[in-house]
């Protein structure tokens, strides 16, 4: 019984660490979009191509934002 609990805890911590990496990538991309005119130009070019590309951009930003919220809540619950 204890082995199962330890495995669950290890799996949750591993998941939290992996999701933290994705959240850091999201923060990097946000900072890059804020401070890099060339990257903003590239994003505008992608945005202006097709409706499917716009949907993919919105979906990607939404998923990264959800991951960031999950990480913040997970670390808060783990450390409190």
C-alpha positions as a printed Julia matrix, in Angstrom:
80×3 Matrix{Float64}:
  0.0    0.0     0.0
  2.8    2.43    0.84
  4.54   1.68   -2.45
  1.47   2.82   -4.33
  1.3    6.08   -2.39
  4.99   6.73   -2.98
  4.53   6.07   -6.71
  1.59   8.47   -6.87
  3.57  11.19   -5.08
  6.58  10.67   -7.34
  4.34  10.81  -10.42
  2.72  14.04   -9.22
  6.08  15.69   -8.5
  7.41  14.56  -11.9
  4.3   15.96  -13.58
  4.69  19.24  -11.72
  8.35  19.5   -12.76
  7.55  18.81  -16.41
  4.71  21.31  -16.44
  7.01  23.85  -14.79
  9.33  23.6   -17.78
  6.43  24.35  -20.11
  5.45  27.34  -17.97
  9.01  28.65  -18.16
  8.9   28.33  -21.96
  5.65  30.32  -21.95
  7.21  33.07  -19.84
 10.22  33.14  -22.19
  7.96  33.48  -25.22
  5.98  36.26  -23.54
  9.15  38.17  -22.7
 10.43  37.64  -26.22
  7.18  38.99  -27.67
  7.39  42.02  -25.4
 11.02  42.96  -26.02
 11.81  41.7   -29.54
 10.43  43.69  -32.48
 11.57  40.99  -34.92
  9.65  38.31  -33.02
  6.54  40.53  -32.89
  6.81  40.98  -36.67
  7.06  37.21  -37.1
  3.98  36.71  -34.91
  2.04  39.29  -36.97
  3.02  37.49  -40.16
  1.79  34.17  -38.75
 -1.41  35.81  -37.51
 -2.23  37.26  -40.92
 -1.94  33.99  -42.89
 -5.04  31.85  -42.29
 -7.91  31.42  -39.88
 -6.56  28.01  -38.86
 -3.23  29.62  -37.95
 -5.05  32.17  -35.8
 -6.99  29.41  -34.07
 -3.74  27.52  -33.44
 -2.09  30.61  -31.96
 -5.06  31.29  -29.66
 -5.23  27.63  -28.63
 -1.49  27.54  -27.93
 -1.56  30.68  -25.81
 -4.6   29.37  -23.93
 -2.94  26.03  -23.2
  0.28  27.68  -22.06
 -1.7   30.03  -19.8
 -3.57  27.06  -18.31
 -0.24  25.32  -17.71
  1.09  28.42  -15.97
 -1.94  28.56  -13.67
 -1.61  24.83  -12.96
  2.06  25.23  -12.06
  1.41  28.17   -9.78
 -1.38  26.34   -7.97
  0.59  23.09   -7.81
  3.7   24.66   -6.33
  1.58  26.7    -3.94
 -0.2   23.58   -2.69
  3.06  21.61   -2.52
  4.94  24.25   -0.56
  2.16  25.27    1.81
